[in-house]
Coordinates of C-alpha atoms in Angstrom, one line a residue:
Chain A
M26 CA 246.8 144.4 102.5
L27 CA 246.1 143.3 98.4
L28 CA 247.8 141.1 95.5
F29 CA 247.3 141.4 92.3
I30 CA 248.5 138.1 91.0
G31 CA 248.5 137.0 87.4
L32 CA 247.7 134.5 86.2
G33 CA 249.1 133.7 83.0
L34 CA 247.5 132.9 79.6
W35 CA 245.6 129.2 79.8
D36 CA 245.5 127.0 82.7
E37 CA 246.0 126.9 86.1
K38 CA 249.9 125.7 86.2
D39 CA 250.3 129.0 84.3
I40 CA 250.5 131.0 88.2
S41 CA 253.8 131.8 88.0
V42 CA 255.9 129.8 91.0
K43 CA 255.8 133.8 93.7
G44 CA 252.2 134.2 92.5
L45 CA 251.7 130.5 93.3
E46 CA 254.1 131.6 96.7
E47 CA 251.9 134.7 97.7
A48 CA 248.1 133.4 96.7
K49 CA 249.2 130.3 99.2
N50 CA 249.5 133.3 101.9
C51 CA 247.0 134.8 101.3
D52 CA 243.9 134.7 104.1
I53 CA 241.7 135.3 101.1
L54 CA 241.8 134.8 96.8
Y55 CA 238.9 137.0 94.6
A56 CA 239.1 136.6 90.9
E57 CA 237.4 137.1 87.8
F58 CA 237.6 135.4 84.5
Y59 CA 235.4 138.5 82.7
T60 CA 238.1 140.9 81.3
S61 CA 239.7 137.9 80.0
K62 CA 238.7 134.2 79.1
M63 CA 240.6 131.8 80.0
G64 CA 241.1 127.6 79.9
V65 CA 241.6 128.0 84.0
D66 CA 239.8 125.2 85.9
T67 CA 238.7 127.7 88.6
K68 CA 238.7 123.4 90.8
K69 CA 241.8 123.0 89.3
L70 CA 243.5 126.1 91.0
E71 CA 241.7 125.1 94.5
K72 CA 243.9 122.6 94.8
Q73 CA 246.4 124.0 93.4
L74 CA 246.5 126.9 96.8
G75 CA 244.2 124.4 98.6
K76 CA 242.2 126.8 99.0
K77 CA 238.5 128.4 98.2
I78 CA 238.4 131.4 95.7
I79 CA 235.6 133.4 95.8
V80 CA 234.9 134.1 91.6
L81 CA 233.9 137.6 91.4
D82 CA 231.2 138.7 88.4
R83 CA 232.1 141.6 85.9
E84 CA 229.8 143.9 88.7
N85 CA 231.5 143.7 91.9
A86 CA 234.5 142.8 90.6
E87 CA 234.4 146.8 88.9
K88 CA 232.6 148.0 92.7
G89 CA 235.5 146.4 94.5
D90 CA 234.1 147.4 97.4
K91 CA 234.6 143.7 99.1
I92 CA 238.2 143.1 98.4
I93 CA 238.3 146.4 99.6
N94 CA 236.6 146.4 102.5
D95 CA 238.8 143.0 103.2
A96 CA 242.2 144.3 102.5
K97 CA 241.5 146.6 105.1
N98 CA 243.3 143.9 107.7
K99 CA 244.1 141.3 105.6
K100 CA 246.1 139.7 102.8
V101 CA 243.7 139.6 100.0
G102 CA 244.9 137.7 96.9
F103 CA 243.4 139.3 94.0
L104 CA 243.9 136.3 90.6
V105 CA 243.4 138.2 87.6
A106 CA 244.3 136.7 83.1
G107 CA 247.6 137.8 82.4
D108 CA 249.1 140.2 83.7
P109 CA 247.3 141.3 86.2
M110 CA 247.1 145.6 84.7
T111 CA 246.3 145.2 82.1
A112 CA 243.0 145.8 82.5
T113 CA 242.4 149.5 84.5
T114 CA 239.6 148.4 86.6
H115 CA 242.2 146.5 87.8
I116 CA 244.2 150.0 87.4
S117 CA 241.1 152.1 89.1
L118 CA 240.4 148.9 91.7
R119 CA 244.8 149.7 92.4
I120 CA 244.7 153.6 93.2
K121 CA 241.1 153.0 95.0
A122 CA 243.4 151.3 98.1
I123 CA 246.5 153.2 97.9
E124 CA 243.7 155.7 99.1
E125 CA 242.3 154.1 102.0
G126 CA 245.9 153.3 102.9
I127 CA 247.2 150.1 102.0
K128 CA 249.5 148.0 100.7
T129 CA 249.7 146.6 97.5
K130 CA 251.5 144.2 95.1
I131 CA 251.9 142.8 91.4
I132 CA 252.9 139.5 90.8
H133 CA 253.3 139.6 87.5
G134 CA 252.0 137.0 84.0
A135 CA 252.4 136.3 81.1
S136 CA 250.3 138.5 78.9
I137 CA 248.7 137.6 75.1
I138 CA 250.3 141.2 74.1
T139 CA 254.2 139.5 74.0
A140 CA 252.9 136.3 74.0
S141 CA 250.8 137.0 70.2
A142 CA 254.1 138.1 68.3
G143 CA 256.5 135.4 69.8
L144 CA 254.1 133.0 68.9
L145 CA 254.3 134.3 65.4
G146 CA 257.9 134.7 65.4
L147 CA 256.8 139.1 64.7
Q148 CA 259.5 141.4 66.2
I149 CA 257.1 142.9 69.4
Y150 CA 259.0 146.1 68.9
K151 CA 257.4 146.2 64.7
F152 CA 254.6 146.6 66.5
G153 CA 251.8 149.4 66.5
R154 CA 248.8 151.3 69.0
I155 CA 247.4 147.6 69.6
V156 CA 243.9 148.3 69.0
S157 CA 240.6 145.2 70.6
I158 CA 237.4 144.6 68.3
A159 CA 233.6 144.7 70.3
R160 CA 231.5 142.4 68.5
P161 CA 229.2 144.8 66.7
Y162 CA 225.6 145.3 68.7
K163 CA 222.8 146.3 66.0
D164 CA 223.8 150.7 65.3
Y165 CA 227.3 149.8 67.7
F166 CA 230.1 149.3 64.9
P167 CA 233.0 151.3 65.8
L168 CA 235.3 152.2 63.2
S169 CA 237.8 153.6 65.2
P170 CA 239.8 150.0 64.7
Y171 CA 240.4 151.0 61.1
D172 CA 242.0 154.3 62.2
S173 CA 244.8 152.7 63.6
I174 CA 245.3 149.3 61.3
K175 CA 244.9 152.1 58.8
S176 CA 248.1 154.8 61.0
N177 CA 250.7 151.3 61.3
M178 CA 250.1 150.5 58.3
K179 CA 251.0 153.8 57.8
M180 CA 254.1 153.5 59.2
G181 CA 255.7 149.8 58.4
L182 CA 253.7 148.6 61.7
H183 CA 252.8 145.8 62.6
T184 CA 249.0 145.2 63.8
L185 CA 247.5 142.7 67.6
L186 CA 244.0 142.8 67.4
L187 CA 242.6 141.5 71.0
L188 CA 239.4 140.3 69.7
D189 CA 235.6 140.1 72.8
T190 CA 237.2 137.2 74.7
E191 CA 234.0 138.4 77.3
D192 CA 232.4 137.5 73.8
H193 CA 234.4 134.7 73.1
M194 CA 234.7 135.5 69.5
T195 CA 236.0 133.5 67.7
A196 CA 239.1 135.0 64.5
N197 CA 236.7 134.5 61.8
E198 CA 233.8 136.3 63.2
G199 CA 236.7 139.5 63.8
M200 CA 237.8 139.0 60.1
Q201 CA 234.2 139.3 58.9
I202 CA 234.5 141.9 61.3
L203 CA 237.8 143.5 59.2
L204 CA 236.2 143.2 55.6
E205 CA 232.6 144.4 57.5
M206 CA 234.5 147.6 58.5
E207 CA 236.5 148.3 55.3
K208 CA 232.8 148.2 53.1
R209 CA 232.2 151.0 55.3
K210 CA 235.9 153.1 55.1
K211 CA 237.2 152.3 52.2
E212 CA 240.4 152.9 52.4
G213 CA 242.3 150.0 50.6
I214 CA 243.2 148.4 53.9
I215 CA 241.9 145.2 54.6
S216 CA 241.2 142.9 50.9
E217 CA 241.1 139.5 50.7
D218 CA 244.2 139.3 49.7
T219 CA 245.7 141.0 53.1
L220 CA 247.7 139.3 54.9
I221 CA 246.7 138.1 58.7
A222 CA 248.3 136.3 61.0
V223 CA 246.1 134.0 63.6
V224 CA 246.6 133.0 67.3
A225 CA 244.7 131.0 69.7
R226 CA 245.1 128.7 72.8
A227 CA 248.6 130.3 74.3
S228 CA 250.0 128.0 76.3
S229 CA 247.8 124.7 76.2
D230 CA 248.8 122.0 74.7
D231 CA 247.1 123.0 70.8
A232 CA 248.2 126.8 70.9
V233 CA 247.8 127.7 67.8
A234 CA 250.3 129.5 65.0
R235 CA 248.5 130.0 62.1
A236 CA 249.9 132.8 59.2
G237 CA 247.2 133.3 55.5
Y238 CA 245.3 135.4 53.3
L239 CA 242.0 136.4 55.3
K240 CA 240.3 134.8 52.0
D241 CA 242.0 131.5 53.7
L242 CA 242.3 132.1 57.1
I243 CA 238.2 133.4 57.3
K244 CA 237.7 129.1 55.6
E245 CA 239.4 127.6 58.5
D246 CA 239.2 126.4 61.8
F247 CA 240.9 128.1 65.0
G248 CA 239.0 125.4 67.3
E249 CA 237.9 127.6 71.0
T250 CA 238.8 131.6 71.9
P251 CA 240.5 132.7 73.5
H252 CA 241.0 133.9 69.4
S253 CA 243.2 137.1 68.8
I254 CA 244.5 138.5 65.4
V255 CA 247.5 140.5 64.7
I256 CA 248.0 141.8 61.5
P257 CA 251.7 142.4 59.3
A258 CA 252.6 145.5 58.0
K259 CA 256.4 144.7 55.8
L260 CA 258.5 141.1 57.3
H261 CA 261.7 141.7 58.1
F262 CA 262.5 138.5 56.4
M263 CA 263.5 137.4 59.5
E264 CA 259.5 137.0 60.0
A265 CA 258.3 136.1 57.2
K266 CA 260.1 133.5 56.9
A267 CA 259.4 132.9 60.8
L268 CA 255.3 133.2 59.2
V269 CA 256.7 130.1 57.3
T270 CA 257.7 128.2 59.2
I271 CA 256.1 127.8 61.6
A272 CA 253.1 129.9 60.9
N273 CA 252.7 126.9 57.5
A274 CA 252.1 130.3 55.6
P275 CA 252.2 130.4 51.9
K276 CA 256.0 130.6 51.0
E277 CA 255.0 133.1 48.6
I278 CA 255.2 135.5 51.0
L279 CA 259.5 135.6 50.7
R280 CA 259.2 136.4 47.2
E281 CA 255.8 138.9 47.1
E282 CA 256.1 142.8 45.5
G283 CA 256.7 145.5 48.3
R284 CA 256.0 142.3 51.8
L285 CA 259.6 142.5 53.1
E286 CA 262.1 145.6 54.2
G287 CA 264.2 147.4 52.6
Chain B
M20 CA 262.9 118.6 71.7
L21 CA 263.3 122.3 72.4
L22 CA 261.1 124.0 74.9
F23 CA 262.1 128.2 75.5
I24 CA 261.0 128.3 78.8
G25 CA 260.1 132.0 79.7
L26 CA 261.1 133.1 83.7
G27 CA 260.4 135.9 83.9
L28 CA 261.6 139.5 85.4
W29 CA 263.6 139.4 88.0
D30 CA 264.6 135.7 90.8
E31 CA 263.8 132.1 90.6
K32 CA 260.3 132.6 91.7
D33 CA 258.8 133.9 88.2
I34 CA 258.7 131.0 86.2
S35 CA 255.9 130.0 85.6
V36 CA 254.1 126.5 86.9
K37 CA 254.2 125.0 84.1
G38 CA 258.4 125.9 83.6
L39 CA 259.4 124.8 86.5
E40 CA 257.6 120.7 85.6
E41 CA 259.1 121.4 82.1
A42 CA 262.1 122.5 83.3
K43 CA 262.0 119.4 85.7
N44 CA 261.7 116.5 82.9
C45 CA 264.7 117.9 80.6
D46 CA 267.1 115.7 79.6
I47 CA 269.3 118.6 79.3
L48 CA 269.0 123.2 80.0
Y49 CA 270.9 126.0 78.7
A50 CA 270.1 129.8 79.7
E51 CA 271.1 133.0 78.2
F52 CA 271.4 136.4 80.6
Y53 CA 272.6 138.5 77.6
T54 CA 269.5 139.7 75.8
S55 CA 267.5 140.4 79.4
K56 CA 269.7 140.6 83.1
M57 CA 267.3 140.1 85.3
G58 CA 268.4 139.4 88.9
V59 CA 268.3 135.2 88.7
D60 CA 270.5 133.9 91.1
T61 CA 271.7 130.7 88.3
K62 CA 272.7 128.3 91.2
K63 CA 268.7 128.6 92.7
L64 CA 267.8 129.0 90.1
E65 CA 269.0 124.6 89.5
K66 CA 268.4 124.3 93.2
Q67 CA 264.8 124.8 92.4
L68 CA 265.0 122.4 89.2
G69 CA 267.5 120.0 91.1
K70 CA 269.5 120.3 87.8
K71 CA 272.5 121.9 86.4
I72 CA 272.8 124.7 84.0
I73 CA 274.5 125.8 81.0
V74 CA 274.7 129.4 80.8
L75 CA 275.4 130.1 76.8
D76 CA 277.6 133.3 75.7
R77 CA 276.0 135.5 73.3
E78 CA 277.5 133.8 71.0
N79 CA 277.1 130.4 71.9
A80 CA 273.7 131.5 72.8
E81 CA 273.4 133.3 68.9
K82 CA 275.0 129.7 66.3
G83 CA 272.6 128.0 69.3
D84 CA 275.5 125.0 67.3
K85 CA 275.1 122.4 70.7
I86 CA 272.1 123.7 71.9
I87 CA 269.9 121.9 68.5
N88 CA 272.2 119.2 68.6
D89 CA 270.7 118.3 71.2
A90 CA 267.8 118.9 71.0
K91 CA 267.6 116.5 68.4
N92 CA 268.1 113.0 70.0
K93 CA 267.6 114.4 73.8
K94 CA 265.3 117.3 75.4
V95 CA 266.3 120.6 75.9
G96 CA 265.5 123.8 78.1
F97 CA 266.3 126.4 77.1
L98 CA 265.6 129.0 79.1
V99 CA 265.5 132.4 79.7
A100 CA 264.5 135.9 81.2
G101 CA 260.8 137.5 80.5
D102 CA 258.4 135.9 77.6
P103 CA 261.7 133.8 75.7
M104 CA 260.3 134.5 72.0
T105 CA 261.0 138.5 72.8
A106 CA 264.8 138.0 71.6
T107 CA 265.6 137.9 67.5
T108 CA 267.9 135.8 68.6
H109 CA 265.7 133.4 69.9
I110 CA 263.0 133.4 67.1
S111 CA 266.1 132.3 64.1
L112 CA 267.3 129.7 66.4
R113 CA 263.5 128.0 66.5
I114 CA 263.0 128.8 63.2
K115 CA 266.8 126.3 63.0
A116 CA 265.3 124.2 64.9
I117 CA 261.9 122.8 63.0
E118 CA 264.7 123.7 59.9
E119 CA 265.9 119.9 61.8
G120 CA 262.9 118.7 62.3
I121 CA 262.8 119.3 65.7
K122 CA 259.9 119.7 67.6
T123 CA 259.4 123.0 69.9
K124 CA 257.4 125.1 72.9
I125 CA 257.1 127.8 74.0
I126 CA 256.4 128.3 78.2
H127 CA 255.7 131.9 78.7
G128 CA 256.5 134.5 80.8
A129 CA 255.4 138.1 81.9
S130 CA 257.2 140.0 80.5
I131 CA 258.9 143.7 81.5
I132 CA 256.4 144.8 77.8
T133 CA 253.3 145.0 80.0
A134 CA 255.1 145.2 83.0
S135 CA 256.5 148.0 82.7
A136 CA 253.4 149.6 81.1
G137 CA 251.2 147.7 84.7
L138 CA 253.4 148.7 87.3
L139 CA 252.8 152.4 86.3
G140 CA 249.2 152.6 85.9
L141 CA 249.0 153.4 82.5
Q142 CA 247.2 151.5 80.0
I143 CA 249.0 149.0 77.5
Y144 CA 246.7 150.6 74.6
K145 CA 247.7 153.8 75.1
F146 CA 251.8 152.0 73.3
G147 CA 252.9 153.1 70.4
R148 CA 255.9 151.5 69.1
I149 CA 258.8 150.5 71.9
V150 CA 262.1 151.9 71.6
S151 CA 265.3 150.4 72.4
I152 CA 267.9 152.5 73.6
A153 CA 271.9 151.6 73.0
R154 CA 274.8 153.4 74.2
P155 CA 276.1 155.4 71.9
Y156 CA 279.9 154.3 70.9
K157 CA 282.1 157.0 69.7
D158 CA 280.5 158.3 66.6
Y159 CA 277.9 155.7 67.5
F160 CA 275.3 157.9 68.3
P161 CA 271.5 156.4 66.8
L162 CA 268.7 158.6 66.9
S163 CA 265.7 156.6 65.4
P164 CA 264.3 156.3 68.6
Y165 CA 263.9 160.3 68.7
D166 CA 262.3 159.7 65.6
S167 CA 259.9 157.0 66.8
I168 CA 259.1 158.7 70.7
K169 CA 257.6 162.1 68.0
S170 CA 255.7 160.0 66.1
N171 CA 254.3 158.3 68.4
M172 CA 253.8 161.7 70.4
K173 CA 252.0 162.6 67.6
M174 CA 249.5 160.2 67.9
G175 CA 248.9 160.7 71.7
L176 CA 250.9 157.9 72.7
H177 CA 252.7 156.6 75.0
T178 CA 256.5 155.0 74.5
L179 CA 258.5 152.5 76.2
L180 CA 262.6 152.6 76.3
L181 CA 263.8 149.4 76.8
L182 CA 268.3 150.6 77.9
D183 CA 270.3 148.4 77.1
T184 CA 269.8 145.7 80.0
E185 CA 273.0 143.8 79.0
D186 CA 275.3 147.6 79.2
H187 CA 273.2 148.3 82.5
M188 CA 272.2 151.5 81.5
T189 CA 269.9 153.3 84.5
A190 CA 267.6 154.8 83.5
N191 CA 269.2 158.7 83.9
E192 CA 271.9 158.1 81.8
G193 CA 269.4 157.0 79.1
M194 CA 267.7 160.2 79.8
Q195 CA 270.8 161.8 79.5
I196 CA 270.7 160.6 75.6
L197 CA 266.9 162.1 75.5
L198 CA 268.5 165.0 76.1
E199 CA 271.2 164.7 73.7
M200 CA 268.7 163.3 71.7
E201 CA 267.0 166.7 71.3
K202 CA 270.0 168.7 70.7
R203 CA 271.1 166.8 68.5
K204 CA 267.8 167.3 66.6
K205 CA 266.1 170.0 67.2
E206 CA 262.2 169.9 67.5
G207 CA 261.1 170.0 70.5
I208 CA 259.9 166.5 71.8
I209 CA 262.4 166.2 75.0
S210 CA 263.2 169.0 77.2
E211 CA 264.1 168.8 81.6
D212 CA 261.0 169.4 82.0
T213 CA 259.2 166.3 79.4
L214 CA 257.7 164.7 82.0
I215 CA 259.4 160.9 82.7
A216 CA 258.0 158.4 84.2
V217 CA 260.6 155.2 85.7
V218 CA 260.5 151.2 86.3
A219 CA 263.2 150.3 88.2
R220 CA 263.6 146.2 89.7
A221 CA 259.4 145.0 88.2
S222 CA 259.3 141.8 90.6
S223 CA 261.4 141.9 92.3
D224 CA 260.5 143.3 96.3
D225 CA 262.0 146.9 95.6
A226 CA 260.6 147.1 92.0
V227 CA 260.6 151.4 91.4
A228 CA 257.7 153.1 90.2
R229 CA 258.1 156.1 89.3
A230 CA 257.0 159.9 87.6
G231 CA 257.6 163.2 87.6
Y232 CA 259.8 165.4 85.2
L233 CA 262.9 164.8 84.1
K234 CA 264.6 168.0 85.5
D235 CA 263.9 165.5 88.8
L236 CA 263.9 162.5 88.1
I237 CA 267.0 162.8 86.4
K238 CA 269.1 162.9 90.0
E239 CA 267.2 160.1 91.7
D240 CA 269.1 156.7 92.2
F241 CA 266.5 154.1 91.1
G242 CA 269.1 151.6 92.0
E243 CA 270.9 148.7 90.0
T244 CA 269.5 148.4 87.8
P245 CA 267.5 146.7 84.9
H246 CA 266.2 150.2 84.4
S247 CA 262.9 151.4 82.2
I248 CA 261.7 154.5 80.9
V249 CA 257.9 154.9 79.6
I250 CA 257.3 159.2 78.1
P251 CA 253.2 159.4 78.2
A252 CA 252.2 161.2 76.4
K253 CA 248.6 162.2 77.2
L254 CA 247.0 161.4 79.4
H255 CA 243.3 159.9 80.5
F256 CA 241.9 161.4 84.5
M257 CA 242.5 157.8 85.5
E258 CA 246.1 157.6 84.1
A259 CA 247.2 160.8 85.3
K260 CA 245.5 159.6 89.2
A261 CA 248.2 156.5 88.7
L262 CA 251.3 158.3 88.0
V263 CA 250.4 160.2 91.0
T264 CA 248.6 157.5 93.7
I265 CA 251.4 154.8 92.4
A266 CA 253.9 156.6 90.6
N267 CA 254.6 159.7 93.0
A268 CA 254.4 161.9 90.3
P269 CA 253.5 165.8 91.2
K270 CA 250.1 166.7 91.8
E271 CA 250.7 169.3 89.7
I272 CA 249.9 167.0 86.2
L273 CA 246.4 166.1 86.9
R274 CA 246.1 170.6 86.4
E275 CA 248.1 171.1 84.1
E276 CA 247.4 172.9 81.2
G277 CA 246.8 170.8 77.7
R278 CA 247.8 167.1 79.8
L279 CA 245.4 165.3 80.3
E280 CA 243.0 163.8 76.9
G281 CA 239.6 165.5 76.3

């Protein structure tokens, strides 16, 4: 049997009570931390579970041979950050397992997808497609995120930008990349005056939720990664109030021309 | 101090270890179950936390006076299904609390938003705007969900339909409503041959993830609510394979004209 166990957002205490009990009952525990880097300390997690954890690198997690082999006749737990099936590679592993006749089970965990909206006080129902931002590399500079942001904005929908956590991308670097995209596409979607929101280290004791204009936020220090960015579209009055109250956005967004809905 | 503590998806064991510890340390515990009905048994939750829980009805949860008053000089925990800030009313309560000078904290929980995609093996990055479906009442029959589904589909994005849990809406009723919307709008978005996916009782021992054509699924019994529906747009091959392997979709979707991407 193969259990995909979500670790949630930050440390060893973000696993659910159900996940903890199930993990304690497993014969073997694997984990991977490359799809989503969090603040979890493997030693502390091992202590809490009373079990050794075999941490897999990207290659071995993607192949998944060891996991599949063990799961044929043992109860195997695979510990994964966030809600465990948000990464394609885990879906692929689950399909392989089922094809091999292995029973699978999902133990859900909190995800940065709802946490980002929630920490900022933005409505999850007003988000469009999620966008991932990878670090540009030589000639590799994908512009598709720009098109998604544009399309979301046109429909009045917020965009959540997930920054490459394996690369420890900061929100500042993310904003830099957004400006560079604008420079290349020139469609007037992103500027120094764009309202931006940043979430850092969700679920940690020093979690950050900040909102403001790009030109200001790009100079701020949000501390350790993981960071994520939200580009808000038009705001419901309550959302604007939330950004001001919770995320310290400039009060002028409450009066800005065209900022609020309706 | 006011803590919003996510209970996650189903029973008393879906709270995180962090949430459990924080709740045990609270002076007073409130809860509401009207924004999202789950399988949680208040007595079991009280036993696990070693504390009485005051369950608020919609009116008292929305007003929030009691919570705010108590939080002025006590550590108050507010237990909420899912990830706690996905409901607008809780964001509003948090703003009120901050305005009253009360410290707030969020303890995240698993949400149906990522769980639905995950249980079906669909990629969360390929979802468009989330849609809520309420039960029609006399002349009240909102058609805006239809427009959102259409707009998502046009962009090749899946749509998650959250069904009114307070009303215990089943997926079957949801599909009936979709057909009625089509009857009124006549834009050829929904038909008996539309591929539909259903998730029921996520995180319970008898969680359901099913996919198939509307005409077939509408006759199936998915058991107790909560249910949610996903209308998949074009599928990545891996997603189609997931729907077949995990959610028992008809194999023909792998070969269907125009079903797969690229």
